[in-house]
Coordinates of C-alpha atoms and ligand atoms in Angstrom, one line a residue:
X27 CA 173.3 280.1 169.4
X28 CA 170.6 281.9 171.8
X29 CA 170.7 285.2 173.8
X30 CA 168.0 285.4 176.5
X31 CA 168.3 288.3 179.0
X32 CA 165.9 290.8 181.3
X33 CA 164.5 293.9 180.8
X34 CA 167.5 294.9 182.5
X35 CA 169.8 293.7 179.7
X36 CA 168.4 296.3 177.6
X37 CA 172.2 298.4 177.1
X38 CA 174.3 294.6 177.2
X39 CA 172.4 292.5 174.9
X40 CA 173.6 294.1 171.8
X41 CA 177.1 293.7 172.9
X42 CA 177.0 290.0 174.2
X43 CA 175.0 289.4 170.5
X44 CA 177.8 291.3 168.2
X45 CA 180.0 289.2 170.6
X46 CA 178.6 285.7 170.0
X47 CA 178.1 285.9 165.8
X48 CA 182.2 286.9 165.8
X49 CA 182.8 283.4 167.5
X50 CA 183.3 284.9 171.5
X51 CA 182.7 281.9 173.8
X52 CA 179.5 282.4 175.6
X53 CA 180.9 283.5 179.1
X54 CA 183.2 286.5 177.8
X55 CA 179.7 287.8 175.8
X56 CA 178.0 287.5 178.8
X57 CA 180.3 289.2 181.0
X58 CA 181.2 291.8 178.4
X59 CA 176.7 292.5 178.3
X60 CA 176.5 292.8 181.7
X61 CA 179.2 295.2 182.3
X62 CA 177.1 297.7 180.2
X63 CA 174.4 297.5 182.6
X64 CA 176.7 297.7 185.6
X65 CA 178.2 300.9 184.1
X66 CA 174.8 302.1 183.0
X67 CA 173.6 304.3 186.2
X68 CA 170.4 304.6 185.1
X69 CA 170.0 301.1 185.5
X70 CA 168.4 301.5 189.7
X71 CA 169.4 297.9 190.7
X72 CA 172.7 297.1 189.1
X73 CA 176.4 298.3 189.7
X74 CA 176.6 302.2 189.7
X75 CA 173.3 303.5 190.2
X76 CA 172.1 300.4 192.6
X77 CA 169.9 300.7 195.2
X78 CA 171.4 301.0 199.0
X79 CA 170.7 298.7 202.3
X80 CA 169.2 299.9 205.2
X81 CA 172.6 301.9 206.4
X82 CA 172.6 304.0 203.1
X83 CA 175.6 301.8 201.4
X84 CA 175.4 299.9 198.3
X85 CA 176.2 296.4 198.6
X86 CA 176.3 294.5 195.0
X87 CA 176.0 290.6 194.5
X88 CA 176.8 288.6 191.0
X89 CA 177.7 285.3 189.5
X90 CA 178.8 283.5 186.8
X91 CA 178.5 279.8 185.6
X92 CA 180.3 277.7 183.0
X93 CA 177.4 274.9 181.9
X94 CA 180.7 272.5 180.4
X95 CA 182.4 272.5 183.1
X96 CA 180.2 273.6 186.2
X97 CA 182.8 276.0 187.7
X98 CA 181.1 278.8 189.3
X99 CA 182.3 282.1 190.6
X100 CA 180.4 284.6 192.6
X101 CA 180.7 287.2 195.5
X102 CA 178.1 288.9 197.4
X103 CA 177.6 291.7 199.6
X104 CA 180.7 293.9 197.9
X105 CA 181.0 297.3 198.4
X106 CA 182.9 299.7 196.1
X107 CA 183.8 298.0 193.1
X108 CA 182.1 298.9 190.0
X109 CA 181.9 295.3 188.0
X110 CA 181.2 292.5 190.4
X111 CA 180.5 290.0 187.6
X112 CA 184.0 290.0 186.2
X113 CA 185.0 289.8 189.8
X114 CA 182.8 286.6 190.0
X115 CA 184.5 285.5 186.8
X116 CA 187.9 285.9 188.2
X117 CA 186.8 283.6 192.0
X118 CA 186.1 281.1 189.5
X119 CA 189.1 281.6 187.2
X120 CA 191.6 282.3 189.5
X121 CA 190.6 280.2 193.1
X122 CA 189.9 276.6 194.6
X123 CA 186.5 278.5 195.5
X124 CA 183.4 279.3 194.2
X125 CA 182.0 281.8 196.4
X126 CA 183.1 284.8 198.4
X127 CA 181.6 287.7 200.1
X128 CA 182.3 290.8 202.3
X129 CA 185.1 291.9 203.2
X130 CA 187.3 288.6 201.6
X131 CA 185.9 289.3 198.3
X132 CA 186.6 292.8 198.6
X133 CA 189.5 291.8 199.6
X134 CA 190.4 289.7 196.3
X135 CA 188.9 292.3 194.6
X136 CA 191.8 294.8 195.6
X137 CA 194.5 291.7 195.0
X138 CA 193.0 291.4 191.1
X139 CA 192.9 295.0 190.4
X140 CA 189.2 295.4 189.9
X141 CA 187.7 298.8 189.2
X142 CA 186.6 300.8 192.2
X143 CA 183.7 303.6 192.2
X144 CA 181.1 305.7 193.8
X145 CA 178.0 303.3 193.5
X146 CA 175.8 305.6 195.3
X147 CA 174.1 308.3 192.7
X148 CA 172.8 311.1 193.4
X149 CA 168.6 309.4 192.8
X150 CA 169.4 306.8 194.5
X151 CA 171.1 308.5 197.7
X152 CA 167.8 311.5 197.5
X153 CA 165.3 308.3 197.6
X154 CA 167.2 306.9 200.8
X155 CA 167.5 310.1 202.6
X156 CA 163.5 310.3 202.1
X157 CA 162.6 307.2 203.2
X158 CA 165.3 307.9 206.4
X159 CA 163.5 311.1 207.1
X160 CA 160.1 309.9 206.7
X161 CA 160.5 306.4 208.6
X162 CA 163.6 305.9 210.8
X163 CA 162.3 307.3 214.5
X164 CA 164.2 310.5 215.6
X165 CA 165.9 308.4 218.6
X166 CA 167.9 306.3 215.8
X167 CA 168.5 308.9 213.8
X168 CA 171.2 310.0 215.7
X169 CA 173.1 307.1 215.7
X170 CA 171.7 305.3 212.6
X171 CA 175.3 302.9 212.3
X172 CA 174.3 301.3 215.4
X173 CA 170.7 301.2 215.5
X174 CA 168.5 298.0 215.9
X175 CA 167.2 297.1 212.1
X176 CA 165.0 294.4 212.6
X177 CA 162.0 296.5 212.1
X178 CA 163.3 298.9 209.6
X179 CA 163.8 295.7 207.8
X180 CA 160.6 294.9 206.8
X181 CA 160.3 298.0 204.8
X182 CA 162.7 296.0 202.6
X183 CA 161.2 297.7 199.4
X184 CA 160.8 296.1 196.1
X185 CA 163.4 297.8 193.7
X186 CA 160.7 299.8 191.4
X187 CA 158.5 297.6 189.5
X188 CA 159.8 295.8 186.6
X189 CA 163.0 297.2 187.2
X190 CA 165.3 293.8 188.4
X191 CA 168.9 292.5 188.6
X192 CA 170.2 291.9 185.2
X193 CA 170.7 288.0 184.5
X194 CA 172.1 286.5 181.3
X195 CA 171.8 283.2 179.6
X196 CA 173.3 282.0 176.9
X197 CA 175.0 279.6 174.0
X198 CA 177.4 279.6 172.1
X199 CA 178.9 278.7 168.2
X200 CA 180.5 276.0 170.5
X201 CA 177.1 274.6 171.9
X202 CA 178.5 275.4 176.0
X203 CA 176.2 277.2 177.9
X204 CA 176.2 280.0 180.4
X205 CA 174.6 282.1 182.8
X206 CA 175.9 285.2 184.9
X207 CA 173.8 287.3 187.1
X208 CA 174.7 291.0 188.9
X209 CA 172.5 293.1 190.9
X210 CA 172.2 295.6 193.5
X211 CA 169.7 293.4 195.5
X212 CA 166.4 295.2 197.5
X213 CA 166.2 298.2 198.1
X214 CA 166.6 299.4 202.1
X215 CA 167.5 295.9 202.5
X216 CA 169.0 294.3 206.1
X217 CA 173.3 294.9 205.5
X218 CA 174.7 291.5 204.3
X219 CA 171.6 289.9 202.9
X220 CA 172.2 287.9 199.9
X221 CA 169.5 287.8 197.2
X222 CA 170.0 284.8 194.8
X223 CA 171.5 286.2 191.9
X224 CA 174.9 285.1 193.5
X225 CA 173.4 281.6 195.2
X226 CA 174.4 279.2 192.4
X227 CA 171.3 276.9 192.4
X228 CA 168.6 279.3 193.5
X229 CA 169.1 282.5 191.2
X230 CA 170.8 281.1 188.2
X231 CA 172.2 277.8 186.7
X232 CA 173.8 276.1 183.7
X233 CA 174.7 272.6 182.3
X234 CA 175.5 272.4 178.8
X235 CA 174.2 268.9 179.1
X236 CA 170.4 270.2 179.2
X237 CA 170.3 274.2 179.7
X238 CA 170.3 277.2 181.8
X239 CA 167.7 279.1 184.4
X240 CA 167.9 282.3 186.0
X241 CA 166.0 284.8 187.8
X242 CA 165.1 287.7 188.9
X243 CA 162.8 289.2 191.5
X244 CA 162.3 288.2 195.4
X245 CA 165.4 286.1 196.1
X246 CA 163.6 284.7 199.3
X247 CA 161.5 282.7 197.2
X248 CA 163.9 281.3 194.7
X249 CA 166.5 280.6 197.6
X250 CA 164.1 277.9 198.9
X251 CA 162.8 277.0 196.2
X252 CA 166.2 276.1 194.8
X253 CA 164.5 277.4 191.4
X254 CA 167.5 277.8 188.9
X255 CA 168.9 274.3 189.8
X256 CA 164.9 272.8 190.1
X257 CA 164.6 273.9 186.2
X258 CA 167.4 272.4 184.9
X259 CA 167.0 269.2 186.9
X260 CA 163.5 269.1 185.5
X261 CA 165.0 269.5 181.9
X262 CA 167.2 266.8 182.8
X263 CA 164.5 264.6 183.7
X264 CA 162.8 264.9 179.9
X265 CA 160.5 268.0 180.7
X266 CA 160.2 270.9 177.7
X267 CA 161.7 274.3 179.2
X268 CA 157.9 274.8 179.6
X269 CA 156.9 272.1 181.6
X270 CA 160.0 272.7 183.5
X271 CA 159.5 276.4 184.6
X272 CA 155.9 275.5 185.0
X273 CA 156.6 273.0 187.8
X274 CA 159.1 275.2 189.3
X275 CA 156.5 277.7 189.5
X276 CA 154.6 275.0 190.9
X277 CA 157.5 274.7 193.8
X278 CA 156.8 277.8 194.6
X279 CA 152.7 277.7 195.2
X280 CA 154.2 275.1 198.8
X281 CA 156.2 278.5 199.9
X282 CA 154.3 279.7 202.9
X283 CA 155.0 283.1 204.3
X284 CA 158.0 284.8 204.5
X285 CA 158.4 287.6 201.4
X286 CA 156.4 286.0 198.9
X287 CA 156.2 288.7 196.0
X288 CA 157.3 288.8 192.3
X289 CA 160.1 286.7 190.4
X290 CA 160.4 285.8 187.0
X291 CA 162.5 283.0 185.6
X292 CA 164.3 282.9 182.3
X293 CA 165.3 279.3 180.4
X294 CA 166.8 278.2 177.6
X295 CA 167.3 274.7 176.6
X296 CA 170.1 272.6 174.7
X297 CA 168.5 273.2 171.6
X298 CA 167.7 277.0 171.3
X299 CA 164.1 276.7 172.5
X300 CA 163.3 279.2 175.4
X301 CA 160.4 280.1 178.4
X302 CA 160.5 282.8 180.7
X303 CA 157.3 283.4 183.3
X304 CA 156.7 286.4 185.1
X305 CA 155.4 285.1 188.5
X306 CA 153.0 287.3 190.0
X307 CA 153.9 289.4 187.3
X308 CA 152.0 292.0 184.8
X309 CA 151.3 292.0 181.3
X310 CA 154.6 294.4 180.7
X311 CA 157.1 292.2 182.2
X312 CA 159.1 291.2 179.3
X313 CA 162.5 289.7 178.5
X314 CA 165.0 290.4 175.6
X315 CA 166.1 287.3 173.0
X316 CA 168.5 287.3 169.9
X317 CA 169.2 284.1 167.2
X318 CA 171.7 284.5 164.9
X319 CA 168.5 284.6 162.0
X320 CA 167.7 288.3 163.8
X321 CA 169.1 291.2 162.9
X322 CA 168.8 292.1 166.1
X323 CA 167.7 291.3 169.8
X324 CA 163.9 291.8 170.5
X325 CA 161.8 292.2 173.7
X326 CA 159.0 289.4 174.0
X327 CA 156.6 289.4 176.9
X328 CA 156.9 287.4 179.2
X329 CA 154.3 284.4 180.2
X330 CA 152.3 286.0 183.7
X331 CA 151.3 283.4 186.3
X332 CA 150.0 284.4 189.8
X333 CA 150.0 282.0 192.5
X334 CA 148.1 282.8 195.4
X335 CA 149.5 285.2 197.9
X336 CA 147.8 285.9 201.1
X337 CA 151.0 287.5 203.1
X338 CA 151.4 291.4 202.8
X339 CA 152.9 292.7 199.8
X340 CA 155.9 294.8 200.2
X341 CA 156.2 298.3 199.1
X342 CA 157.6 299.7 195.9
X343 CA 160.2 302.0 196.4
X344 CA 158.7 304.5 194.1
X345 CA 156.9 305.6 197.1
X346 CA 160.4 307.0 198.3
X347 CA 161.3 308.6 195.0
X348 CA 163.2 311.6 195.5
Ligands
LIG12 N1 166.7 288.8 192.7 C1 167.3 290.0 193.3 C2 167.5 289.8 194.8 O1 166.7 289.2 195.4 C3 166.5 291.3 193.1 C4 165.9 291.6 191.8 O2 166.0 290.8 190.8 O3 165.2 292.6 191.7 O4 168.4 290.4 195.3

């Protein structure tokens, strides 16, 4: 059995852990960590407490993934519901699909009973009206709903440094592995944008067969990249999890403009070995990981790679801090 989660999972991790040594399959551990950090408003970029889009709203994304039986589930852009990853879990348990977002998987949302709340918290809603005041011209002001965003959207900020969706990866006493992702996205970003934490392939991915990948940081990047899916592939063709993150770092060094900024990806292979690199990260970027031999889980820093970057780097929303 092997735990490996963010910074993130800081409040889950204990859970999913006490969860796996009783004999929980892998996917109810994971869901069951996560919706600690989703409930946790301190948490800036997941669930309650997340960061807002450009109009003010919150708009969450998750997934999850069952490496046995590649079933997916995952819904992005939601508004109002407080645990998107066991809304995730239930589009993969309950429909022919493996992917809504909007208003049909708010939609399904309502049909399944999920909990509703107020995602916007007082810090995150004090930060937004700053950057409004300071930034958004008095002309749109007035009628911010319907005002062109285009600009505004390049002040897509990075949610405050270090600070990331929360993604999970595990397995289990049964040897099936799993991976589920939630997260709050960018901060001020354009309404509707997906990050990659619910793009099956890009921010997260498991097969029991080899292992799982997931990550955190600019979507953008691992989106075409394909990262999550790259690293397992890689494992697949007889790479260590090393060698495997390593050359999907290496993916990345061919991305040419667009948002090129942080991401760190997480992996754990069939046999309990792990790797998680901090791209463009610092030396305090570090991860969380628990064996049943530990009493419990422990942070480990993460492995810091820069790749060139010559496009401008985007703010940090602690610049906007209420
Ligand atoms: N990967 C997430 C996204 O692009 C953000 C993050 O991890 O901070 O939405």
């Amino acid at each position: 059995m092997i735990i490996v989660c963010n910074n993130e999972g800081t409040k889950g991790i204990p859970v999913t852990a006490r969860m796996l040594s009783e004999g929980a399959r892998g996917l109810d551990a994971i869901e069951a960590g996560i919706r600690v950090v989703e409930d946790d408003p301190d948490v800036r970029t997941v669930g309650t407490g997340g960061w807002p889009n450009l109009l003010g709203a919150v708009e969450l994304d998750a997934s999850v993934m069952c490496g046995s039986t590649l079933r997916t589930g995952a819904v992005g852009a939601l508004k109002g519901f407080t645990h998107p990853v066991s809304i995730a879990r239930q589009v993969m348990a309950r429909l022919p699909h493996e992917f809504l977002v909007g208003e049909g998987a708010a939609r399904f949302a309502r049909e399944i009973g999920a909990e509703t709340g107020d995602l916007l918290r007082p810090h995150s809603r004090e930060s937004w009206q700053k950057w409004f005041d300071a930034r958004v011209k008095a002309e749109h002001q007035k009628s911010w709903a319907d005002a062109p965003l285009i600009d505004y959207c390049q002040e897509a900020v990075d949610p405050e440094i270090g600070k990331d969706t929360t993604v999970f990866l595990c397995m289990d006493s049964h040897h099936d592995i799993s991976s589920a992702t939630s997260t709050s996205g960018w901060g001020w970003k354009y309404p509707g944008r997906l990050g990659d934490s619910p793009v099956i392939g890009a921010g997260s991915y498991a097969d029991t067969r080899y292992g799982a990948c997931a990550c955190t940081g600019a979507g953008e990047m691992t989106i075409r990249a394909g990262t999550a899916r790259a690293v397992v592939l890689y494992m697949k063709m007889g790479m260590s999890v090393q060698q495997a993150v390593e050359e999907a770092v290496n993916d990345m060094r061919a991305l040419k403009g667009g948002l090129i900024s942080r991401v760190t990806i997480h992996a754990i292979d069939n046999r309990g070995n792990h790797h998680v690199v901090a791209v463009n990260g610092t030396p305090e970027n570090y991860y969380w990981f628990w064996v049943p031999a530990m009493a419990r889980p422990e942070t480990r820093p993460a492995t810091v790679i820069q790749i060139s970057d010559d496009t401008p780097k985007p703010r940090s929303v602690d610049s906007f801090k209420a």
